[in-house]
């Protein structure tokens, strides 16, 4: 599933550059993840890079965007076609 940034976000900017899919954007007051671009890092890394760097652990699975591994791989392949 795509991931979600909660209100705990302190807008530190650590995650944005780490995202291989350019799915994270600065927003006011917290950062946001585009569910159409977040593959949970499937296709790039073994674990979500944003969660690994977030200093306040405010990135969670998005209950409204539940996807299985096949769907995440499909999304990854679609994003590759865009480039
Ligand atoms: S899990 Fe990966 S693809 Fe999704 S927002 Fe975080 S860094 Fe980007
Ligand atoms: S790393 Fe965490 S606290 Fe920093 S901008 Fe990203 S989500 Fe917010």
mmCIF file of N, CA, C and O and ligand atoms in Angstrom:
data_model
loop_
_atom_site.group_PDB
_atom_site.id
_atom_site.type_symbol
_atom_site.label_atom_id
_atom_site.label_comp_id
_atom_site.label_asym_id
_atom_site.label_seq_id
_atom_site.Cartn_x
_atom_site.Cartn_y
_atom_site.Cartn_z
ATOM 1 N N UNK A 1 0.837 -1.201 0.000
ATOM 2 C CA UNK A 1 0.000 0.000 0.000
ATOM 3 C C UNK A 1 0.863 1.239 0.000
ATOM 4 O O UNK A 1 2.030 1.178 0.382
ATOM 5 N N UNK A 2 0.307 2.310 -0.425
ATOM 6 C CA UNK A 2 1.035 3.575 -0.345
ATOM 7 C C UNK A 2 1.182 3.957 1.131
ATOM 8 O O UNK A 2 0.444 3.477 1.985
ATOM 9 N N UNK A 3 2.121 4.816 1.374
ATOM 10 C CA UNK A 3 2.337 5.258 2.752
ATOM 11 C C UNK A 3 1.744 6.647 2.942
ATOM 12 O O UNK A 3 1.418 7.344 1.990
ATOM 13 N N UNK A 4 1.604 7.012 4.206
ATOM 14 C CA UNK A 4 0.918 8.249 4.577
ATOM 15 C C UNK A 4 1.740 8.971 5.644
ATOM 16 O O UNK A 4 2.261 8.326 6.561
ATOM 17 N N UNK A 5 1.839 10.274 5.497
ATOM 18 C CA UNK A 5 2.539 11.079 6.507
ATOM 19 C C UNK A 5 1.503 11.654 7.467
ATOM 20 O O UNK A 5 0.535 12.285 7.030
ATOM 21 N N UNK A 6 1.708 11.438 8.744
ATOM 22 C CA UNK A 6 0.724 11.891 9.735
ATOM 23 C C UNK A 6 1.038 13.311 10.225
ATOM 24 O O UNK A 6 2.087 13.888 9.897
ATOM 25 N N UNK A 7 0.144 13.828 11.045
ATOM 26 C CA UNK A 7 0.293 15.187 11.585
ATOM 27 C C UNK A 7 1.530 15.370 12.447
ATOM 28 O O UNK A 7 1.872 16.499 12.808
ATOM 29 N N UNK A 8 2.181 14.273 12.807
ATOM 30 C CA UNK A 8 3.389 14.382 13.641
ATOM 31 C C UNK A 8 4.571 14.955 12.851
ATOM 32 O O UNK A 8 5.591 15.303 13.417
ATOM 33 N N UNK A 9 4.436 15.012 11.536
ATOM 34 C CA UNK A 9 5.533 15.483 10.662
ATOM 35 C C UNK A 9 6.020 16.861 11.101
ATOM 36 O O UNK A 9 5.225 17.768 11.342
ATOM 37 N N UNK A 10 7.352 17.012 11.169
ATOM 38 C CA UNK A 10 7.943 18.298 11.556
ATOM 39 C C UNK A 10 8.520 19.029 10.341
ATOM 40 O O UNK A 10 9.270 19.985 10.485
ATOM 41 N N UNK A 11 8.173 18.543 9.141
ATOM 42 C CA UNK A 11 8.601 19.186 7.892
ATOM 43 C C UNK A 11 10.120 19.382 7.830
ATOM 44 O O UNK A 11 10.608 20.449 7.464
ATOM 45 N N UNK A 12 10.849 18.333 8.175
ATOM 46 C CA UNK A 12 12.317 18.438 8.220
ATOM 47 C C UNK A 12 12.963 18.248 6.851
ATOM 48 O O UNK A 12 14.134 18.518 6.671
ATOM 49 N N UNK A 13 12.211 17.726 5.878
ATOM 50 C CA UNK A 13 12.683 17.549 4.493
ATOM 51 C C UNK A 13 13.618 16.354 4.299
ATOM 52 O O UNK A 13 14.129 16.142 3.205
ATOM 53 N N UNK A 14 13.831 15.564 5.322
ATOM 54 C CA UNK A 14 14.774 14.436 5.191
ATOM 55 C C UNK A 14 14.279 13.387 4.208
ATOM 56 O O UNK A 14 15.059 12.772 3.487
ATOM 57 N N UNK A 15 12.982 13.193 4.134
ATOM 58 C CA UNK A 15 12.452 12.091 3.312
ATOM 59 C C UNK A 15 12.366 12.408 1.833
ATOM 60 O O UNK A 15 12.520 11.524 0.988
ATOM 61 N N UNK A 16 12.110 13.640 1.487
ATOM 62 C CA UNK A 16 11.775 13.991 0.098
ATOM 63 C C UNK A 16 12.847 13.526 -0.891
ATOM 64 O O UNK A 16 12.557 12.891 -1.903
ATOM 65 N N UNK A 17 14.097 13.848 -0.596
ATOM 66 C CA UNK A 17 15.184 13.496 -1.515
ATOM 67 C C UNK A 17 15.448 12.001 -1.565
ATOM 68 O O UNK A 17 16.036 11.512 -2.519
ATOM 69 N N UNK A 18 15.031 11.291 -0.540
ATOM 70 C CA UNK A 18 15.305 9.848 -0.487
ATOM 71 C C UNK A 18 14.329 9.040 -1.332
ATOM 72 O O UNK A 18 14.584 7.882 -1.646
ATOM 73 N N UNK A 19 13.215 9.630 -1.699
ATOM 74 C CA UNK A 19 12.176 8.867 -2.405
ATOM 75 C C UNK A 19 12.573 8.621 -3.861
ATOM 76 O O UNK A 19 12.753 9.567 -4.619
ATOM 77 N N UNK A 20 12.683 7.360 -4.273
ATOM 78 C CA UNK A 20 13.092 7.058 -5.649
ATOM 79 C C UNK A 20 12.007 7.362 -6.676
ATOM 80 O O UNK A 20 12.282 7.392 -7.870
ATOM 81 N N UNK A 21 10.785 7.585 -6.216
ATOM 82 C CA UNK A 21 9.673 7.821 -7.143
ATOM 83 C C UNK A 21 9.192 9.266 -7.153
ATOM 84 O O UNK A 21 8.171 9.570 -7.768
ATOM 85 N N UNK A 22 9.920 10.138 -6.476
ATOM 86 C CA UNK A 22 9.501 11.541 -6.352
ATOM 87 C C UNK A 22 8.034 11.633 -5.930
ATOM 88 O O UNK A 22 7.242 12.395 -6.485
ATOM 89 N N UNK A 23 7.699 10.824 -4.934
ATOM 90 C CA UNK A 23 6.313 10.765 -4.465
ATOM 91 C C UNK A 23 6.047 11.720 -3.302
ATOM 92 O O UNK A 23 4.889 11.926 -2.937
ATOM 93 N N UNK A 24 7.106 12.283 -2.724
ATOM 94 C CA UNK A 24 6.928 13.119 -1.527
ATOM 95 C C UNK A 24 7.080 14.593 -1.886
ATOM 96 O O UNK A 24 8.027 14.983 -2.558
ATOM 97 N N UNK A 25 6.116 15.368 -1.432
ATOM 98 C CA UNK A 25 6.150 16.806 -1.704
ATOM 99 C C UNK A 25 5.987 17.592 -0.424
ATOM 100 O O UNK A 25 5.292 17.180 0.495
ATOM 101 N N UNK A 26 6.600 18.781 -0.440
ATOM 102 C CA UNK A 26 6.413 19.703 0.663
ATOM 103 C C UNK A 26 4.991 20.238 0.582
ATOM 104 O O UNK A 26 4.492 20.543 -0.489
ATOM 105 N N UNK A 27 4.357 20.322 1.730
ATOM 106 C CA UNK A 27 3.018 20.893 1.762
ATOM 107 C C UNK A 27 2.913 21.682 3.056
ATOM 108 O O UNK A 27 3.806 21.644 3.880
ATOM 109 N N UNK A 28 1.833 22.385 3.231
ATOM 110 C CA UNK A 28 1.705 23.237 4.412
ATOM 111 C C UNK A 28 0.566 22.706 5.284
ATOM 112 O O UNK A 28 -0.571 22.678 4.815
ATOM 113 N N UNK A 29 0.795 22.312 6.521
ATOM 114 C CA UNK A 29 2.066 22.418 7.260
ATOM 115 C C UNK A 29 2.925 21.148 7.209
ATOM 116 O O UNK A 29 4.054 21.189 7.653
ATOM 117 N N UNK A 30 2.398 20.045 6.683
ATOM 118 C CA UNK A 30 3.180 18.810 6.696
ATOM 119 C C UNK A 30 3.436 18.337 5.276
ATOM 120 O O UNK A 30 2.778 18.775 4.337
ATOM 121 N N UNK A 31 4.387 17.443 5.136
ATOM 122 C CA UNK A 31 4.694 16.870 3.828
ATOM 123 C C UNK A 31 3.628 15.841 3.465
ATOM 124 O O UNK A 31 2.971 15.279 4.335
ATOM 125 N N UNK A 32 3.495 15.601 2.146
ATOM 126 C CA UNK A 32 2.502 14.622 1.713
ATOM 127 C C UNK A 32 3.121 13.620 0.738
ATOM 128 O O UNK A 32 4.095 13.928 0.048
ATOM 129 N N UNK A 33 2.519 12.438 0.695
ATOM 130 C CA UNK A 33 2.940 11.386 -0.234
ATOM 131 C C UNK A 33 1.840 11.204 -1.274
ATOM 132 O O UNK A 33 0.675 11.048 -0.926
ATOM 133 N N UNK A 34 2.226 11.222 -2.548
ATOM 134 C CA UNK A 34 1.277 10.978 -3.634
ATOM 135 C C UNK A 34 1.046 9.473 -3.735
ATOM 136 O O UNK A 34 1.957 8.726 -4.097
ATOM 137 N N UNK A 35 -0.167 8.992 -3.418
ATOM 138 C CA UNK A 35 -0.409 7.541 -3.425
ATOM 139 C C UNK A 35 -0.242 6.925 -4.812
ATOM 140 O O UNK A 35 -0.016 5.723 -4.933
ATOM 141 N N UNK A 36 -0.351 7.738 -5.861
ATOM 142 C CA UNK A 36 -0.173 7.213 -7.217
ATOM 143 C C UNK A 36 1.296 6.986 -7.561
ATOM 144 O O UNK A 36 1.610 6.343 -8.558
ATOM 145 N N UNK A 37 2.199 7.517 -6.745
ATOM 146 C CA UNK A 37 3.633 7.363 -7.024
ATOM 147 C C UNK A 37 4.368 6.522 -5.976
ATOM 148 O O UNK A 37 5.488 6.082 -6.227
ATOM 149 N N UNK A 38 3.759 6.333 -4.813
ATOM 150 C CA UNK A 38 4.442 5.558 -3.758
ATOM 151 C C UNK A 38 4.257 4.063 -4.006
ATOM 152 O O UNK A 38 3.138 3.563 -4.044
ATOM 153 N N UNK A 39 5.383 3.356 -4.158
ATOM 154 C CA UNK A 39 5.350 1.898 -4.333
ATOM 155 C C UNK A 39 5.841 1.189 -3.078
ATOM 156 O O UNK A 39 6.167 0.011 -3.126
ATOM 157 N N UNK A 40 5.908 1.928 -1.963
ATOM 158 C CA UNK A 40 6.556 1.405 -0.749
ATOM 159 C C UNK A 40 8.004 1.053 -1.034
ATOM 160 O O UNK A 40 8.583 0.168 -0.414
ATOM 161 N N UNK A 41 8.548 1.705 -2.065
ATOM 162 C CA UNK A 41 9.927 1.488 -2.534
ATOM 163 C C UNK A 41 10.116 0.152 -3.261
ATOM 164 O O UNK A 41 11.238 -0.183 -3.632
ATOM 165 N N UNK A 42 9.035 -0.579 -3.499
ATOM 166 C CA UNK A 42 9.124 -1.816 -4.287
ATOM 167 C C UNK A 42 9.702 -1.478 -5.667
ATOM 168 O O UNK A 42 9.292 -0.505 -6.298
ATOM 169 N N UNK A 43 10.667 -2.275 -6.096
ATOM 170 C CA UNK A 43 11.336 -2.042 -7.372
ATOM 171 C C UNK A 43 12.659 -1.313 -7.204
ATOM 172 O O UNK A 43 13.504 -1.353 -8.088
ATOM 173 N N UNK A 44 12.835 -0.639 -6.067
ATOM 174 C CA UNK A 44 14.058 0.138 -5.831
ATOM 175 C C UNK A 44 14.851 -0.351 -4.623
ATOM 176 O O UNK A 44 16.056 -0.529 -4.695
ATOM 177 N N UNK A 45 14.148 -0.522 -3.501
ATOM 178 C CA UNK A 45 14.818 -0.873 -2.250
ATOM 179 C C UNK A 45 14.029 -1.934 -1.495
ATOM 180 O O UNK A 45 12.847 -2.147 -1.759
ATOM 181 N N UNK A 46 14.688 -2.565 -0.529
ATOM 182 C CA UNK A 46 14.040 -3.606 0.269
ATOM 183 C C UNK A 46 13.092 -3.045 1.318
ATOM 184 O O UNK A 46 12.246 -3.768 1.837
ATOM 185 N N UNK A 47 13.274 -1.779 1.660
ATOM 186 C CA UNK A 47 12.398 -1.200 2.679
ATOM 187 C C UNK A 47 12.122 0.255 2.325
ATOM 188 O O UNK A 47 12.916 0.890 1.621
ATOM 189 N N UNK A 48 11.018 0.793 2.805
ATOM 190 C CA UNK A 48 10.688 2.188 2.510
ATOM 191 C C UNK A 48 11.783 3.134 3.020
ATOM 192 O O UNK A 48 12.079 3.182 4.218
ATOM 193 N N UNK A 49 12.357 3.877 2.084
ATOM 194 C CA UNK A 49 13.459 4.776 2.438
ATOM 195 C C UNK A 49 13.002 5.958 3.287
ATOM 196 O O UNK A 49 13.727 6.448 4.140
ATOM 197 N N UNK A 50 11.767 6.403 3.068
ATOM 198 C CA UNK A 50 11.280 7.548 3.846
ATOM 199 C C UNK A 50 11.146 7.185 5.319
ATOM 200 O O UNK A 50 11.516 7.968 6.204
ATOM 201 N N UNK A 51 10.628 5.987 5.588
ATOM 202 C CA UNK A 51 10.495 5.547 6.986
ATOM 203 C C UNK A 51 11.871 5.439 7.625
ATOM 204 O O UNK A 51 12.062 5.822 8.785
ATOM 205 N N UNK A 52 12.839 4.956 6.852
ATOM 206 C CA UNK A 52 14.192 4.765 7.400
ATOM 207 C C UNK A 52 14.830 6.079 7.856
ATOM 208 O O UNK A 52 15.589 6.093 8.816
ATOM 209 N N UNK A 53 14.508 7.178 7.183
ATOM 210 C CA UNK A 53 15.169 8.448 7.528
ATOM 211 C C UNK A 53 14.320 9.361 8.413
ATOM 212 O O UNK A 53 14.842 10.309 8.981
ATOM 213 N N UNK A 54 13.041 9.097 8.535
ATOM 214 C CA UNK A 54 12.180 10.030 9.280
ATOM 215 C C UNK A 54 12.543 10.046 10.770
ATOM 216 O O UNK A 54 12.465 9.017 11.437
ATOM 217 N N UNK A 55 12.907 11.222 11.295
ATOM 218 C CA UNK A 55 13.351 11.297 12.695
ATOM 219 C C UNK A 55 12.240 11.176 13.720
ATOM 220 O O UNK A 55 12.505 10.948 14.904
ATOM 221 N N UNK A 56 10.997 11.347 13.293
ATOM 222 C CA UNK A 56 9.897 11.299 14.268
ATOM 223 C C UNK A 56 8.927 10.139 14.006
ATOM 224 O O UNK A 56 7.849 10.082 14.610
ATOM 225 N N UNK A 57 9.297 9.237 13.115
ATOM 226 C CA UNK A 57 8.473 8.043 12.838
ATOM 227 C C UNK A 57 7.008 8.381 12.567
ATOM 228 O O UNK A 57 6.102 7.805 13.160
ATOM 229 N N UNK A 58 6.808 9.316 11.650
ATOM 230 C CA UNK A 58 5.422 9.737 11.383
ATOM 231 C C UNK A 58 4.900 9.211 10.053
ATOM 232 O O UNK A 58 3.878 9.697 9.569
ATOM 233 N N UNK A 59 5.577 8.227 9.455
ATOM 234 C CA UNK A 59 5.112 7.695 8.175
ATOM 235 C C UNK A 59 4.554 6.294 8.403
ATOM 236 O O UNK A 59 5.234 5.412 8.937
ATOM 237 N N UNK A 60 3.294 6.123 8.022
ATOM 238 C CA UNK A 60 2.576 4.868 8.290
ATOM 239 C C UNK A 60 1.955 4.322 6.999
ATOM 240 O O UNK A 60 1.900 5.021 5.983
ATOM 241 N N UNK A 61 1.464 3.102 7.044
ATOM 242 C CA UNK A 61 0.718 2.550 5.920
ATOM 243 C C UNK A 61 -0.619 3.272 5.818
ATOM 244 O O UNK A 61 -1.274 3.526 6.825
ATOM 245 N N UNK A 62 -1.006 3.577 4.586
ATOM 246 C CA UNK A 62 -2.249 4.318 4.371
ATOM 247 C C UNK A 62 -3.420 3.342 4.281
ATOM 248 O O UNK A 62 -3.534 2.588 3.316
ATOM 249 N N UNK A 63 -4.299 3.358 5.274
ATOM 250 C CA UNK A 63 -5.406 2.394 5.276
ATOM 251 C C UNK A 63 -6.364 2.575 4.103
ATOM 252 O O UNK A 63 -7.094 1.662 3.741
ATOM 253 N N UNK A 64 -6.336 3.755 3.466
ATOM 254 C CA UNK A 64 -7.223 3.995 2.320
ATOM 255 C C UNK A 64 -6.586 3.595 0.991
ATOM 256 O O UNK A 64 -7.220 3.704 -0.058
ATOM 257 N N UNK A 65 -5.322 3.180 1.025
ATOM 258 C CA UNK A 65 -4.635 2.798 -0.208
ATOM 259 C C UNK A 65 -3.923 1.462 -0.032
ATOM 260 O O UNK A 65 -2.700 1.364 -0.161
ATOM 261 N N UNK A 66 -4.709 0.445 0.279
ATOM 262 C CA UNK A 66 -4.139 -0.881 0.505
ATOM 263 C C UNK A 66 -3.852 -1.550 -0.841
ATOM 264 O O UNK A 66 -4.725 -1.631 -1.710
ATOM 265 N N UNK A 67 -2.590 -1.995 -1.022
ATOM 266 C CA UNK A 67 -2.202 -2.663 -2.273
ATOM 267 C C UNK A 67 -1.318 -3.849 -1.932
ATOM 268 O O UNK A 67 -0.520 -3.784 -0.994
ATOM 269 N N UNK A 68 -1.445 -4.910 -2.727
ATOM 270 C CA UNK A 68 -0.553 -6.049 -2.496
ATOM 271 C C UNK A 68 0.732 -5.879 -3.313
ATOM 272 O O UNK A 68 0.876 -4.929 -4.086
ATOM 273 N N UNK A 69 1.650 -6.813 -3.143
ATOM 274 C CA UNK A 69 2.956 -6.691 -3.771
ATOM 275 C C UNK A 69 2.848 -6.642 -5.296
ATOM 276 O O UNK A 69 3.587 -5.917 -5.961
ATOM 277 N N UNK A 70 1.908 -7.391 -5.868
ATOM 278 C CA UNK A 70 1.746 -7.389 -7.326
ATOM 279 C C UNK A 70 1.299 -6.010 -7.821
ATOM 280 O O UNK A 70 1.760 -5.526 -8.850
ATOM 281 N N UNK A 71 0.391 -5.411 -7.073
ATOM 282 C CA UNK A 71 -0.083 -4.075 -7.462
ATOM 283 C C UNK A 71 1.033 -3.043 -7.336
ATOM 284 O O UNK A 71 1.152 -2.131 -8.162
ATOM 285 N N UNK A 72 1.855 -3.195 -6.314
ATOM 286 C CA UNK A 72 2.972 -2.257 -6.137
ATOM 287 C C UNK A 72 3.989 -2.412 -7.268
ATOM 288 O O UNK A 72 4.515 -1.427 -7.787
ATOM 289 N N UNK A 73 4.238 -3.652 -7.673
ATOM 290 C CA UNK A 73 5.163 -3.895 -8.794
ATOM 291 C C UNK A 73 4.604 -3.306 -10.087
ATOM 292 O O UNK A 73 5.341 -2.726 -10.880
ATOM 293 N N UNK A 74 3.297 -3.460 -10.285
ATOM 294 C CA UNK A 74 2.649 -2.918 -11.481
ATOM 295 C C UNK A 74 2.787 -1.392 -11.498
ATOM 296 O O UNK A 74 3.092 -0.780 -12.528
ATOM 297 N N UNK A 75 2.580 -0.777 -10.341
ATOM 298 C CA UNK A 75 2.706 0.683 -10.252
ATOM 299 C C UNK A 75 4.143 1.104 -10.559
ATOM 300 O O UNK A 75 4.374 2.072 -11.299
ATOM 301 N N UNK A 76 5.102 0.355 -10.029
ATOM 302 C CA UNK A 76 6.517 0.636 -10.297
ATOM 303 C C UNK A 76 6.790 0.590 -11.805
ATOM 304 O O UNK A 76 7.438 1.482 -12.366
ATOM 305 N N UNK A 77 6.275 -0.444 -12.462
ATOM 306 C CA UNK A 77 6.521 -0.581 -13.907
ATOM 307 C C UNK A 77 5.877 0.562 -14.690
ATOM 308 O O UNK A 77 6.460 1.078 -15.644
ATOM 309 N N UNK A 78 4.702 0.980 -14.275
ATOM 310 C CA UNK A 78 4.037 2.111 -14.937
ATOM 311 C C UNK A 78 4.866 3.383 -14.787
ATOM 312 O O UNK A 78 5.003 4.173 -15.726
ATOM 313 N N UNK A 79 5.409 3.577 -13.594
ATOM 314 C CA UNK A 79 6.224 4.779 -13.358
ATOM 315 C C UNK A 79 7.481 4.753 -14.210
ATOM 316 O O UNK A 79 7.939 5.786 -14.692
ATOM 317 N N UNK A 80 8.055 3.571 -14.406
ATOM 318 C CA UNK A 80 9.254 3.456 -15.245
ATOM 319 C C UNK A 80 8.953 3.858 -16.675
ATOM 320 O O UNK A 80 9.772 4.483 -17.351
ATOM 321 N N UNK A 81 7.751 3.521 -17.141
ATOM 322 C CA UNK A 81 7.369 3.862 -18.517
ATOM 323 C C UNK A 81 7.264 5.372 -18.712
ATOM 324 O O UNK A 81 7.462 5.879 -19.808
ATOM 325 N N UNK A 82 6.943 6.077 -17.624
ATOM 326 C CA UNK A 82 6.816 7.542 -17.710
ATOM 327 C C UNK A 82 8.150 8.214 -17.972
ATOM 328 O O UNK A 82 8.219 9.290 -18.509
ATOM 329 N N UNK A 83 9.239 7.550 -17.553
ATOM 330 C CA UNK A 83 10.550 8.222 -17.581
ATOM 331 C C UNK A 83 11.220 8.113 -18.936
ATOM 332 O O UNK A 83 10.798 7.384 -19.787
HETATM 333 S S1 LIG B 1 7.886 4.306 0.628
HETATM 334 FE FE1 LIG B 1 9.438 4.748 -0.911
HETATM 335 S S2 LIG B 1 8.214 5.269 -2.727
HETATM 336 FE FE2 LIG B 1 6.848 5.492 -0.966
HETATM 337 S S3 LIG B 1 7.027 7.638 -0.369
HETATM 338 FE FE3 LIG B 1 8.477 6.458 0.877
HETATM 339 S S4 LIG B 1 10.415 6.648 -0.202
HETATM 340 FE FE4 LIG B 1 8.775 7.183 -1.663
HETATM 341 S S1 LIG B 2 11.251 12.849 7.286
HETATM 342 FE FE1 LIG B 2 9.381 12.660 8.529
HETATM 343 S S2 LIG B 2 9.276 14.593 9.673
HETATM 344 FE FE2 LIG B 2 10.728 14.907 7.998
HETATM 345 S S3 LIG B 2 9.483 15.817 6.334
HETATM 346 FE FE3 LIG B 2 9.542 13.592 6.020
HETATM 347 S S4 LIG B 2 7.703 12.831 7.035
HETATM 348 FE FE4 LIG B 2 8.057 14.880 7.815
#
